[in-house]
Structures are given as C-alpha cells and as structure tokens.
CSV table of C-alpha atoms in Angstrom, one decimal:
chain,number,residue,atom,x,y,z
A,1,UNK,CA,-52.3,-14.6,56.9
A,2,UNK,CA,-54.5,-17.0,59.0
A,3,UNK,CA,-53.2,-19.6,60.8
A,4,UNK,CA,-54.7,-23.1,62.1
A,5,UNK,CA,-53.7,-24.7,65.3
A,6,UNK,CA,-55.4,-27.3,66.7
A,7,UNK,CA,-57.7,-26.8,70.0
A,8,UNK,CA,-56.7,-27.5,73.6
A,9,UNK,CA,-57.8,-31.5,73.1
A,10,UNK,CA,-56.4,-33.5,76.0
A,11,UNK,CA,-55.2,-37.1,75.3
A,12,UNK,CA,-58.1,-39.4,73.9
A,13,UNK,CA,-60.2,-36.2,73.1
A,14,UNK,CA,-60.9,-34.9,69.4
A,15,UNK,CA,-58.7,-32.3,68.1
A,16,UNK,CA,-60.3,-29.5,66.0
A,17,UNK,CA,-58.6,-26.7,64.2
A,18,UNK,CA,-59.1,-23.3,65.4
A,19,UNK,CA,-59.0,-20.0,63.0
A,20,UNK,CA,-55.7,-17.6,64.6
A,21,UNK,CA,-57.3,-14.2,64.2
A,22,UNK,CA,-54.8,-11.7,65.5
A,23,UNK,CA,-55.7,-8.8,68.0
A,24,UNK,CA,-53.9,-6.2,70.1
A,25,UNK,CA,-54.5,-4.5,72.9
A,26,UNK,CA,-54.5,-1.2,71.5
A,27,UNK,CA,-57.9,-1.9,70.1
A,28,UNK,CA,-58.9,-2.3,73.7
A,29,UNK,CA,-60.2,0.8,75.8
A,30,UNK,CA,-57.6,1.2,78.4
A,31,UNK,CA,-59.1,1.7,82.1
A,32,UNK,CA,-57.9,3.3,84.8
A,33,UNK,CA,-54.8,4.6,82.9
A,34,UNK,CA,-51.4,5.2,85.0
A,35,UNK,CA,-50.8,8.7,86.5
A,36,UNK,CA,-47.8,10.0,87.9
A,37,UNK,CA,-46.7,8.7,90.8
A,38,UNK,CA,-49.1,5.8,90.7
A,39,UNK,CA,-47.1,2.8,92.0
A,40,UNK,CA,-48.1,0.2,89.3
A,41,UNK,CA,-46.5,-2.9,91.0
A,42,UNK,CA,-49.5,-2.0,93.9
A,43,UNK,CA,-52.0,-2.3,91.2
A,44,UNK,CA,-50.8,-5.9,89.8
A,45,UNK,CA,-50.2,-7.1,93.6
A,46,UNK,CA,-54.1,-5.7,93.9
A,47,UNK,CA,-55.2,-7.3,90.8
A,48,UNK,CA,-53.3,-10.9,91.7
A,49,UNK,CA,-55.4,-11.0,94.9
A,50,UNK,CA,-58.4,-11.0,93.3
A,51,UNK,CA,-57.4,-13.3,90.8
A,52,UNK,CA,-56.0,-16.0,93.5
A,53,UNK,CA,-59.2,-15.5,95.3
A,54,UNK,CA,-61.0,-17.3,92.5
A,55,UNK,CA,-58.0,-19.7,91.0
A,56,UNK,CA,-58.4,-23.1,91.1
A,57,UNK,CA,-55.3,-25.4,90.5
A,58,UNK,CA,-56.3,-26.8,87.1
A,59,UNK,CA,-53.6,-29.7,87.4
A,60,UNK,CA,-51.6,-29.1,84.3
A,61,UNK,CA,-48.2,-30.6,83.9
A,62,UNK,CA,-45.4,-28.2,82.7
A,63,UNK,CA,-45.0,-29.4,79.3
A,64,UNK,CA,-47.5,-27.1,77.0
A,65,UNK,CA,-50.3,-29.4,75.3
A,66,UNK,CA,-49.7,-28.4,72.2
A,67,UNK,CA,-45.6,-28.5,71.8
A,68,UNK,CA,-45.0,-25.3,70.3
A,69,UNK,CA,-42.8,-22.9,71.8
A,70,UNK,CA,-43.6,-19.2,70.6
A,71,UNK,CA,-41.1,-16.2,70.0
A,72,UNK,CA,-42.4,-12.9,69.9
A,73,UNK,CA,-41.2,-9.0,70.8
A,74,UNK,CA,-42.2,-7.9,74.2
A,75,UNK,CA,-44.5,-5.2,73.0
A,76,UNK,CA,-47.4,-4.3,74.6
A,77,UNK,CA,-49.7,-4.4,71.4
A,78,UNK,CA,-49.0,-7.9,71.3
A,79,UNK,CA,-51.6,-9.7,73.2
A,80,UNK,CA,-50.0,-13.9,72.0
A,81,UNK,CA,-52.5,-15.6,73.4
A,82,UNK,CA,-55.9,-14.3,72.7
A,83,UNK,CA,-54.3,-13.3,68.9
A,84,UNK,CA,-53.2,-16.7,68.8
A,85,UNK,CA,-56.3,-18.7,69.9
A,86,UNK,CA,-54.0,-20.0,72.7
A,87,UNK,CA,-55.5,-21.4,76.3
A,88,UNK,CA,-53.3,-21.5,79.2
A,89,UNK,CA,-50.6,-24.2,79.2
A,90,UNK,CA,-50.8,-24.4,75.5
A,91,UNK,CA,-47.7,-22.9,74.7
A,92,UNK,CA,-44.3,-22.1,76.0
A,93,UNK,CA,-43.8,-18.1,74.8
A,94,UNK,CA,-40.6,-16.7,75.0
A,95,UNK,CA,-40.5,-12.5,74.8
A,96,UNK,CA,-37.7,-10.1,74.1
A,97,UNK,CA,-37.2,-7.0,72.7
A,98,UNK,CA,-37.9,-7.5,68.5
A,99,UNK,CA,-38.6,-10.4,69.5
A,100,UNK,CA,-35.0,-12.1,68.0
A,101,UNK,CA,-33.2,-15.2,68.5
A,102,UNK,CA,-30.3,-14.9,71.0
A,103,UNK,CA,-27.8,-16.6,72.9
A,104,UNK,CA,-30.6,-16.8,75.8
A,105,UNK,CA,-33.8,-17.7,73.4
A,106,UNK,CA,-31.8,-20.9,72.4
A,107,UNK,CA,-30.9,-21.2,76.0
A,108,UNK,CA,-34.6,-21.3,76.6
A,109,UNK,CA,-35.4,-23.1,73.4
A,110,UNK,CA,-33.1,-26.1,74.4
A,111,UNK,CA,-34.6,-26.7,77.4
A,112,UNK,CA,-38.2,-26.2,76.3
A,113,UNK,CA,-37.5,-29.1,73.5
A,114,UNK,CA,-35.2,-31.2,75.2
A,115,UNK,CA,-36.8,-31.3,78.6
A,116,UNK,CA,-40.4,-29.6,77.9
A,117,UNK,CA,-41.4,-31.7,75.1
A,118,UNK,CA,-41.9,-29.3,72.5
A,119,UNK,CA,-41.2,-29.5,68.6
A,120,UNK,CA,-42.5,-26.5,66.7
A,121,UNK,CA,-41.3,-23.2,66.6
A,122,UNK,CA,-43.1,-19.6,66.0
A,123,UNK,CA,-41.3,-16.7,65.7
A,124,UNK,CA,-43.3,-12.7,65.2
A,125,UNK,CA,-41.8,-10.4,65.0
A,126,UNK,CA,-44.0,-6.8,64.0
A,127,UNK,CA,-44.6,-3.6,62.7
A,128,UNK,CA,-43.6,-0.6,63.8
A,129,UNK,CA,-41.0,-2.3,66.3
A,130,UNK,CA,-38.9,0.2,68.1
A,131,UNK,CA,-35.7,-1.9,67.1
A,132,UNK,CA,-36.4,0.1,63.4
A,133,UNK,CA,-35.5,3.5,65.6
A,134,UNK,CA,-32.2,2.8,67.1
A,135,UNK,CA,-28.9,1.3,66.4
A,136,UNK,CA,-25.8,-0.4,67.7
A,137,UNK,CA,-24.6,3.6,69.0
A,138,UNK,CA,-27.0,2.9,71.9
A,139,UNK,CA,-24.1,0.3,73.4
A,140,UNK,CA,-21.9,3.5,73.2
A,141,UNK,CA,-24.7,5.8,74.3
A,142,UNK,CA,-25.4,3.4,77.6
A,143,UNK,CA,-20.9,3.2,77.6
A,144,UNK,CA,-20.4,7.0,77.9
A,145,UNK,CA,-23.5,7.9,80.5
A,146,UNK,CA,-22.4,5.0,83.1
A,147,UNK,CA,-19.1,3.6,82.0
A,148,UNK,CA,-19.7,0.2,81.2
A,149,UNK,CA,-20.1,-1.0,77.7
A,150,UNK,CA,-23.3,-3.7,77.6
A,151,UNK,CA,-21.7,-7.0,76.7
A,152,UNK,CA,-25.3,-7.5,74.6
A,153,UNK,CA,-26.2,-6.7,71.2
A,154,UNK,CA,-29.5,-4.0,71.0
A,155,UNK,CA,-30.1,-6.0,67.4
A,156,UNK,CA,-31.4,-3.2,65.7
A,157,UNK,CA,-32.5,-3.8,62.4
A,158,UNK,CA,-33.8,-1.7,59.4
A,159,UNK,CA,-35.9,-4.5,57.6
A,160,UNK,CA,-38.2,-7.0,59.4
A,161,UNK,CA,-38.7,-9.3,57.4
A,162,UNK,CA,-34.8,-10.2,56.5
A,163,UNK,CA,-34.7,-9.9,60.3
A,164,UNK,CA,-37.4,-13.0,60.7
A,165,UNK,CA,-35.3,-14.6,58.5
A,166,UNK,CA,-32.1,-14.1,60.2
A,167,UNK,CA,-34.0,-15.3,63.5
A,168,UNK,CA,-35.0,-18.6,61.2
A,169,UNK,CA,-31.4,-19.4,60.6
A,170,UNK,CA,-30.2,-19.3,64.2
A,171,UNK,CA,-32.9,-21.8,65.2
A,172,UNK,CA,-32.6,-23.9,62.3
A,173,UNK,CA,-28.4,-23.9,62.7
A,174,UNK,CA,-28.3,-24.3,66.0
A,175,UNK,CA,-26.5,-27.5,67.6
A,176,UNK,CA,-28.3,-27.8,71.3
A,177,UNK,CA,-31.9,-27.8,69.2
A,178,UNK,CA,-33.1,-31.0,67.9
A,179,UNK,CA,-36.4,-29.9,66.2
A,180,UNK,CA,-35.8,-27.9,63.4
A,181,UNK,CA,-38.0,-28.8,60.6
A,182,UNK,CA,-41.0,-26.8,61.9
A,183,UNK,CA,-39.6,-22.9,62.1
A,184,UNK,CA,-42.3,-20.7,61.1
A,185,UNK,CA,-41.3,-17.2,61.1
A,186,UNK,CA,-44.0,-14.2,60.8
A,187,UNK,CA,-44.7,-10.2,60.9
A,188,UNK,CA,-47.7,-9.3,63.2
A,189,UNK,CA,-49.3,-6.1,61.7
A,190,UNK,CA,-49.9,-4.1,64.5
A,191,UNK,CA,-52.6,-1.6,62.1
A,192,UNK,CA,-54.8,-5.5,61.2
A,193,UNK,CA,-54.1,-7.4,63.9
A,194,UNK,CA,-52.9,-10.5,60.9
A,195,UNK,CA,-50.3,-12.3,60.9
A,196,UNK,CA,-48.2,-12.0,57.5
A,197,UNK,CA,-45.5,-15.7,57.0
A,198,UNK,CA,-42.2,-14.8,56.1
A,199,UNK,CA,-40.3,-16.8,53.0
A,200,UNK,CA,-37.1,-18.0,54.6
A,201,UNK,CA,-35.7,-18.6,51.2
C-alpha cells in the first residue's frame, strides 16, 4: 500500500503530494556495531555534540505542520520518518511496544489534539512484532522473579491485523479525543518496507 501526504508547505506555500515509500533500517549497513562493554549512552552524547555543533534553531512552533499524530511499535526496523516521507516538525509520533493504543497513548493523544492542534490519526503496527512471542504469563513471570505484579498489560496478541483493529476502536471510542473520523490503521512489512491498510470493518 502507498500512501500520499502532502509535503512540508508552510502557510501561503503550495502543497504537493508526496509518494510514502516505506524503508527500515535493517536494509541499512550498520557501522561501528556495539561490543561488549561499549557504553552506548557515550556514543549518542558523542554523536549529539556533533550534531549541536552544526544545529541551527529552525524556529518551528510545537504544533506539527501537518496535524497528524502517528502510532507505531518501538522497533528498531521502523525508521517513521524517512518510511513516511516525514520532515522534522511534521508529525507528533507516539512509540510503544506493538505499537497499541493504551491508557497513556490516549493520554498523549488528548493532548496532542486538544492542545497541539492535530486531527488525524496513523496507527502501524508490523510484522514479525515480538508481541506475537509472548503472552500475559510474562506479568506472572516479572511477579515471581521480583515480587511485584506489573499493574500494565504486555498486550500480546496472536493476529496483527484484528490487533490494528482493536487499537482503531480505542481511538475512535474514546471520550477525551475529539477527532475521530480520520483513524487509519496499518501493518508495516518489515521483509518490503510497504505499508499494508487495515479494514476496520
């Protein structure tokens, strides 16, 4: 499935329709790959240096330009952005593991919409999503190794695309939202890089 979004056009600029052609970052050589003991954080403190050394404030307000607020699982082959055609301050993306709609996605939700601006929503969820490999037990498992049961749910689930559906309903039922009528809900194939939309019927 391809997807059109319009570009980044600032107020009293065309707007143009950009092609969404999804990539991940496993198609990427990886450099300088971690080895034991190597203190990551170091790296990304390295990394940020350089990166401030050449930033420039580009004077953006906080509400993203194009008033869409993205859900999406926190893996690491998802790289939203670039698979989205997205430029920074686009987009407000919210990440969790499977990438499901929880108590704390509306939470951020709400505010992105009623204080933020936006009014569509994108929800991907993916192949392959560890989610698939595990279940509920892993609230016991965590109970019995340190004594405390998690008061979250893991939200396993066993079929993706009922589970994009599920997330669907929970935005589109919610009270504190008050744009509902564009929840798009999708499966990223991790093997393609496309995007495949999701029926909610």
């Amino acid at each position: 499935m391809t997807l059109f979004f319009p570009s980044h056009g600032r107020t009293g600029t065309a707007v143009t329709s950009t092609v969404m052609v999804m990539t991940t970052s496993a198609s990427v050589p990886t450099e300088g790959a971690i080895s034991p003991g190597d203190r990551v954080t170091d790296r990304l403190v390295d990394a940020n240096e350089r990166y401030a050394a050449a930033f420039t404030d580009p004077g953006m307000d906080a509400r993203p330009v194009l008033h869409v607020a993205v859900v999406a699982c926190m893996d690491a082959r998802l790289d939203l952005h670039a698979a989205l055609g997205l430029e920074l301050g686009d987009c407000h993306t919210i990440r969790n593991a499977g990438g499901v709609v929880t108590d704390d996605v509306i939470r951020s939700l709400t505010i992105s919409q009623r204080k933020l601006g936006t009014r569509s929503i994108v929800l991907i969820h993916h192949t392959g999503c560890g989610l698939e490999a595990i279940t509920e037990d892993f609230r016991t498992e965590l109970e019995m190794e340190v004594g405390q049961r998690p008061a979250w749910a893991v939200e396993a689930f066993r079929d993706v695309d009922q589970d994009v559906r599920q997330s669907m309903q929970r935005v589109r039922t919610s009270p504190f939202l008050v744009h509902t009528d564009d929840v798009r809900g999708f499966v990223f194939d991790v093997k393609t890089g496309l995007l495949r939309e999701i029926d909610p019927a």
